[in-house]
């Protein structure tokens, strides 16, 4: 059987293989008969084959030669869900694991929705029947996509770097998954670490085990060497989130109004309607606290709308930061900000109805420091941009003014000195921004003095 050649996140946007199939069983009405149970297997395969191949933004705009040079011509060839599922099933069928272990793990991952043994089918025989169902399905073929060079190096570090940590997580769950943790341990240790880890995550989900946010983050870190898409870990997990008030400390890069502006690169905005780009950003919490994107964006937008800044100044800020004119959305700066604020309020009402949004205090003590950096970088800005940014720093929020300065500089022509860059890095740290924020924005502008 062939091996999947690319990282999982290149091919899937949610759970996959046997763990993805057990999710379908757990969420479905109990099938009741073997025919209906195998029908769920076929349904999973058909759903995948009917999907548009998962693509990374912008890759489909590259020519075939460009994709080949960059290595992107391998991300969705004819390796289909049936083969991924057969790979997982083969790991179990070829393993020395007992039927008791295999049966316990299957029932836990599916939430007990289908017990083959209750229908007179041995668990290994059941795994083999699923494998035969997959084998009988014609292989998926994607027109114009040829297999590319192997990405197998992606998975090689997984066993050596995270093996013991994953096994430790499983063993520490003995009290949460009584009687099951040893079986999951055996799957991970004696059959396949990758599959064992995914089935462990699925067991946590079906048992609705409360998982503190810090532990969820740890599980996401453990998944990285396998190349999982993030939903494999956090989607369906019962995460105990911290309060939303910690929102601003959760971003490694840009966020809020300046982060949204960065999403509106003209190349993407031409292909995706503005309301959809806005909605994508507002709901893109990833595996952070639900509503965190909406909250930080609401804070920035509300400060601007409540400020004494003129409508023309608000329009200038958006155009400078995003390179798109709100007139293209049928509105002006203030009207666009009101749309943003309303989208954020709707999101917060949906995912955090108990939270009452309130504006945290601004770091007024850093206003003079931000102004100094703004004025020193002014030669790289248009005069109206510098004036608008200075008004934000003085009349709205120095933090927001600093982030908007970085956003505008990101596409500016010219250069910054190493001393300017070092001061901006230090200023970002004082504001509590993520370590990648300043470097991602302006590091490329730094020139030798």
XYZ file of C-alpha atoms in Angstrom:
449
model
C 0.000 0.000 0.000
C 1.293 3.461 -0.880
C 2.196 5.976 1.812
C 0.602 9.431 1.934
C 3.331 11.730 0.615
C 2.399 15.119 2.041
C 1.699 16.568 5.496
C -1.849 15.866 6.596
C -2.805 19.555 6.646
C -2.172 19.732 2.896
C -4.889 17.157 2.262
C -7.381 17.429 5.112
C -9.025 20.290 6.982
C -10.466 18.119 9.772
C -9.993 14.664 11.279
C -9.145 11.854 8.839
C -8.421 8.158 8.508
C -9.849 5.822 11.129
C -10.175 8.573 13.751
C -12.173 10.676 11.298
C -14.407 7.707 10.530
C -15.061 7.017 14.221
C -16.163 10.659 14.545
C -18.850 10.007 11.924
C -20.048 6.945 13.856
C -20.112 8.935 17.124
C -22.208 11.727 15.572
C -24.618 9.472 13.643
C -27.728 7.563 14.617
C -26.682 4.027 15.673
C -26.610 2.068 12.399
C -28.216 -1.068 13.852
C -27.062 -3.463 11.115
C -23.749 -4.336 9.515
C -25.022 -3.090 6.155
C -25.836 0.316 7.576
C -22.550 0.444 9.483
C -20.575 -0.240 6.309
C -22.793 2.355 4.659
C -21.298 4.939 6.995
C -17.838 3.906 5.795
C -18.915 4.390 2.183
C -20.540 7.712 3.086
C -17.261 8.974 4.546
C -15.294 7.966 1.467
C -17.842 9.491 -0.905
C -17.924 12.765 1.034
C -14.160 13.131 0.708
C -14.057 12.212 -2.961
C -16.708 14.833 -3.657
C -14.746 17.640 -2.030
C -12.733 20.219 -3.896
C -9.078 19.481 -3.157
C -7.836 21.425 -0.159
C -5.684 24.268 -1.397
C -3.486 26.811 0.303
C -4.408 30.455 -0.437
C -2.943 31.620 -3.673
C -1.326 28.349 -4.727
C -3.913 27.750 -7.422
C -2.868 31.052 -8.991
C 0.615 29.695 -9.659
C 1.510 27.997 -12.901
C 2.291 24.283 -12.949
C 6.019 25.038 -13.215
C 5.859 27.488 -10.301
C 4.067 24.932 -8.134
C 6.673 22.347 -9.014
C 9.564 24.654 -8.147
C 8.006 25.571 -4.812
C 7.019 21.988 -4.038
C 3.309 22.721 -4.029
C 2.448 20.298 -6.808
C 2.141 17.440 -4.298
C -0.540 18.751 -1.988
C -3.531 16.828 -3.299
C -2.685 14.067 -5.712
C -4.688 10.871 -6.134
C -4.112 9.562 -2.610
C -7.650 9.406 -1.245
C -9.464 8.859 2.024
C -9.889 5.144 1.314
C -6.139 4.647 1.216
C -5.613 6.723 4.368
C -8.242 4.649 6.156
C -6.715 1.396 4.905
C -3.341 2.548 6.194
C -4.781 3.001 9.691
C -6.719 -0.269 9.567
C -3.617 -2.110 8.420
C -1.659 -0.812 11.404
C -4.216 -2.375 13.732
C -4.727 -5.596 11.780
C -0.978 -6.226 11.565
C -0.380 -5.390 15.228
C -0.007 -7.855 18.115
C -2.828 -6.126 19.997
C -5.509 -8.306 21.542
C -9.116 -8.239 20.423
C -10.016 -6.837 23.837
C -7.758 -3.833 23.302
C -8.999 -3.233 19.748
C -12.626 -3.558 20.808
C -12.237 -1.181 23.758
C -10.591 1.488 21.610
C -13.187 1.147 18.827
C -16.111 1.502 21.255
C -14.523 4.464 23.029
C -13.740 6.340 19.807
C -17.227 5.795 18.376
C -19.050 6.526 21.617
C -20.408 2.960 21.604
C -22.672 3.696 18.629
C -21.775 0.458 16.857
C -20.525 -2.648 18.658
C -19.694 -5.288 16.032
C -19.397 -7.993 18.672
C -23.029 -7.415 19.682
C -23.890 -8.423 16.097
C -21.746 -11.551 16.126
C -18.763 -9.961 14.328
C -15.298 -10.191 15.865
C -13.511 -6.871 16.123
C -10.654 -7.947 13.827
C -13.164 -9.291 11.330
C -14.968 -5.928 11.502
C -11.748 -4.037 10.791
C -11.094 -6.371 7.843
C -14.599 -5.806 6.447
C -14.059 -2.046 6.558
C -10.721 -2.562 4.810
C -12.417 -4.630 2.101
C -15.019 -1.879 1.621
C -12.198 0.611 1.044
C -10.280 -1.744 -1.260
C -13.337 -2.182 -3.477
C -13.607 1.559 -4.068
C -11.944 2.958 -7.237
C -8.960 5.182 -6.336
C -9.524 8.897 -6.300
C -8.103 10.741 -9.280
C -7.554 14.492 -9.429
C -7.219 15.764 -12.996
C -3.937 17.472 -13.700
C -2.317 16.513 -10.396
C 0.648 14.184 -10.505
C 2.416 12.718 -7.473
C 5.377 14.861 -6.514
C 8.516 14.298 -4.430
C 7.978 12.634 -1.080
C 7.324 14.724 2.024
C 7.952 11.705 4.213
C 10.614 13.671 6.123
C 7.712 15.561 7.726
C 6.765 12.612 9.911
C 10.235 11.271 10.649
C 10.896 13.500 13.696
C 7.530 12.659 15.282
C 8.469 9.442 17.067
C 11.714 10.761 18.506
C 10.474 14.195 19.571
C 6.985 13.561 20.914
C 6.663 9.837 21.530
C 7.282 9.881 25.274
C 5.241 13.041 25.794
C 2.224 11.537 24.002
C 2.456 8.315 25.958
C 2.697 10.356 29.163
C -0.489 12.250 28.238
C -2.348 8.990 27.616
C -1.147 7.402 30.853
C -2.077 10.512 32.838
C -5.670 10.104 31.598
C -6.302 6.889 33.509
C -8.705 8.642 35.868
C -10.568 10.419 33.056
C -10.784 7.364 30.791
C -11.112 4.541 33.307
C -10.124 1.173 31.913
C -9.309 2.685 28.510
C -5.978 4.464 28.973
C -3.959 1.189 28.981
C -5.588 0.117 25.700
C -4.851 3.474 24.062
C -1.301 3.227 25.402
C -0.911 -0.122 23.656
C -2.200 1.249 20.336
C 0.221 4.188 20.474
C 3.194 2.165 21.706
C 2.773 -1.126 19.846
C 0.778 -0.325 16.695
C 1.275 3.286 15.561
C 1.964 6.462 17.529
C 0.176 8.679 14.997
C -3.017 6.599 15.001
C -2.867 6.043 18.755
C -2.647 9.774 19.390
C -5.630 10.523 17.118
C -7.753 7.804 18.732
C -6.790 9.156 22.172
C -7.997 12.614 21.113
C -11.200 11.070 19.779
C -11.750 9.233 23.117
C -11.330 12.510 25.035
C -13.974 14.066 22.793
C -16.568 11.301 22.924
C -16.198 11.082 26.716
C -16.498 14.908 26.961
C -13.440 15.054 29.223
C -12.907 18.687 30.385
C -9.523 19.802 29.018
C -7.967 23.022 30.387
C -6.846 25.485 27.737
C -3.182 25.007 28.622
C -3.518 21.275 28.046
C -5.279 21.853 24.723
C -2.350 24.018 23.640
C 0.037 21.258 24.726
C -1.858 18.685 22.664
C -1.722 21.005 19.647
C 2.050 21.320 20.091
C 2.376 17.527 20.223
C 0.445 17.257 16.952
C 2.751 19.551 14.981
C 5.391 16.959 13.950
C 2.628 14.885 12.337
C 1.374 17.843 10.289
C -2.210 17.621 11.538
C -4.651 20.393 10.675
C -5.464 22.060 14.005
C -9.132 20.894 14.074
C -7.883 17.326 14.572
C -7.011 18.388 18.118
C -9.436 21.067 19.226
C -12.599 20.468 17.151
C -15.065 18.694 19.442
C -12.759 18.845 22.452
C -14.400 20.064 25.670
C -11.949 22.887 26.343
C -12.116 24.856 29.585
C -11.191 28.295 28.315
C -9.679 31.173 30.251
C -11.674 34.419 30.521
C -11.784 36.509 27.351
C -10.099 39.393 29.159
C -6.694 37.812 28.439
C -7.343 38.174 24.691
C -4.520 40.527 23.776
C -1.868 38.243 25.243
C -2.806 35.370 22.933
C -1.507 36.650 19.580
C 2.013 36.035 18.335
C 1.524 38.393 15.398
C -0.765 41.265 14.464
C -4.357 41.398 15.691
C -7.399 43.632 15.978
C -8.032 46.441 13.497
C -4.486 46.415 12.140
C -4.617 42.620 11.781
C -7.885 42.842 9.855
C -6.402 45.470 7.545
C -3.572 43.061 6.783
C -6.110 40.513 5.526
C -7.333 42.983 2.895
C -4.434 42.675 0.513
C -5.895 43.831 -2.834
C -5.014 40.510 -4.482
C -7.226 38.559 -2.040
C -9.919 41.226 -1.744
C -10.527 41.069 -5.497
C -11.311 37.355 -5.229
C -13.177 37.270 -1.902
C -16.002 39.719 -1.140
C -15.260 42.139 1.696
C -18.043 40.811 3.971
C -16.651 37.296 3.662
C -13.086 38.428 4.412
C -14.374 40.284 7.461
C -16.382 37.279 8.660
C -13.437 34.913 8.156
C -11.236 37.121 10.314
C -13.817 37.620 13.063
C -14.410 33.876 13.507
C -10.795 32.754 12.979
C -10.052 31.995 16.621
C -8.139 28.826 15.816
C -7.525 27.001 19.069
C -7.647 30.187 21.109
C -10.588 31.292 23.256
C -13.797 31.422 21.173
C -14.520 35.076 20.447
C -10.966 36.315 20.969
C -10.675 37.728 17.440
C -14.012 39.480 17.726
C -13.149 41.011 21.093
C -9.815 42.584 20.131
C -11.278 43.838 16.857
C -14.327 45.247 18.659
C -12.067 47.073 21.125
C -10.011 48.765 18.397
C -13.004 49.616 16.235
C -15.036 50.965 19.139
C -12.170 53.189 20.286
C -11.908 54.675 16.805
C -15.667 55.199 16.457
C -15.901 56.880 19.872
C -12.870 59.077 19.240
C -12.870 62.673 17.964
C -11.217 61.576 14.703
C -13.047 62.798 11.605
C -14.690 60.505 9.083
C -12.039 61.430 6.510
C -9.295 60.469 8.961
C -10.899 57.091 9.614
C -11.092 56.495 5.882
C -7.443 57.501 5.478
C -6.407 55.046 8.205
C -8.199 52.129 6.584
C -6.852 52.914 3.118
C -3.296 53.329 4.452
C -3.363 50.075 6.422
C -5.261 47.869 3.963
C -4.655 49.456 0.534
C -8.360 49.121 -0.186
C -10.908 51.922 -0.409
C -14.088 51.333 1.645
C -15.901 52.956 -1.260
C -15.495 49.596 -2.978
C -17.693 48.151 -0.233
C -20.344 50.828 -0.816
C -19.480 52.845 2.296
C -16.917 55.212 3.848
C -14.491 54.797 6.747
C -16.988 55.316 9.596
C -19.605 53.145 7.868
C -17.084 50.352 7.363
C -16.025 50.532 11.023
C -19.653 50.264 12.093
C -20.022 47.117 9.978
C -16.932 45.653 11.633
C -18.199 46.455 15.123
C -21.591 44.888 14.405
C -19.997 41.701 13.059
C -17.901 41.493 16.219
C -20.918 42.000 18.489
C -22.811 39.238 16.692
C -19.894 36.848 17.089
C -19.497 37.612 20.798
C -23.228 37.176 21.389
C -22.991 33.752 19.741
C -19.922 32.294 21.472
C -19.621 34.327 24.695
C -23.106 35.599 25.612
C -22.114 35.934 29.263
C -19.233 38.293 28.435
C -19.870 42.038 28.569
C -17.366 43.770 26.265
C -15.604 46.688 27.926
C -12.668 48.773 26.796
C -9.496 48.119 28.814
C -7.351 51.136 29.803
C -4.886 52.397 27.195
C -1.128 52.568 27.737
C -0.972 56.356 27.690
C 2.499 56.265 29.266
C 3.903 54.953 25.968
C 2.395 57.646 23.741
C 5.576 59.751 23.568
C 7.701 56.716 22.707
C 5.352 55.731 19.871
C 5.298 59.309 18.584
C 9.078 59.344 18.434
C 9.145 56.188 16.312
C 6.344 57.503 14.119
C 8.109 60.804 13.474
C 11.418 59.113 12.746
C 9.723 56.784 10.254
C 7.693 59.618 8.695
C 9.916 59.866 5.562
C 8.594 56.424 4.563
C 4.958 57.545 4.889
C 2.632 59.790 2.957
C 2.028 63.065 4.857
C -1.686 62.341 5.355
C -0.832 58.886 6.670
C 1.601 60.263 9.241
C -0.938 62.868 10.357
C -3.716 60.293 10.771
C -1.456 57.902 12.679
C -0.335 60.677 15.022
C -3.969 61.467 15.806
C -4.554 57.799 16.703
C -1.568 57.790 19.060
C -2.543 61.032 20.790
C -6.351 60.874 20.750
C -7.236 57.160 20.648
C -4.716 54.519 21.768
C -0.887 54.436 21.491
C -1.003 50.632 21.181
C -3.351 50.798 18.190
C -1.336 53.648 16.710
C 1.850 51.598 16.972
C 0.247 48.541 15.365
C -1.152 50.661 12.528
C 2.282 52.229 12.023
C 3.806 48.769 11.634
C 1.023 47.770 9.253
C 1.587 50.836 7.032
C 5.374 50.404 7.121
C 4.979 46.784 6.037
C 4.305 47.905 2.452
C 6.336 51.124 2.516
C 9.255 51.912 0.238
C 12.517 52.751 1.927
C 14.482 51.362 4.830
C 14.803 51.481 8.598
C 17.973 51.465 10.653
C 18.900 48.636 12.969
C 18.434 51.020 15.890
C 14.887 51.858 14.771
C 14.090 48.182 14.435
C 15.536 47.342 17.854
C 13.507 50.123 19.482
C 10.323 48.894 17.794
C 11.019 45.358 19.025
C 11.437 46.672 22.552
C 8.275 48.760 22.249
C 6.293 45.734 21.074
C 7.503 43.852 24.162
C 6.390 46.700 26.423
C 2.927 46.582 24.895
C 2.878 42.807 25.431
C 2.683 41.941 21.743
C 3.694 38.503 20.439
C 7.322 37.923 19.596
C 6.626 37.671 15.846
C 4.604 40.866 15.499
C 7.335 43.441 14.854
C 9.675 41.086 12.992
C 6.958 39.950 10.576
C 6.008 43.555 9.855
C 9.262 45.427 9.350
C 12.359 43.248 9.706
C 12.795 43.128 5.937
C 13.085 46.958 5.857
C 16.211 46.989 8.069
C 19.407 48.015 6.296
C 22.994 48.091 7.476
C 23.920 51.463 8.824
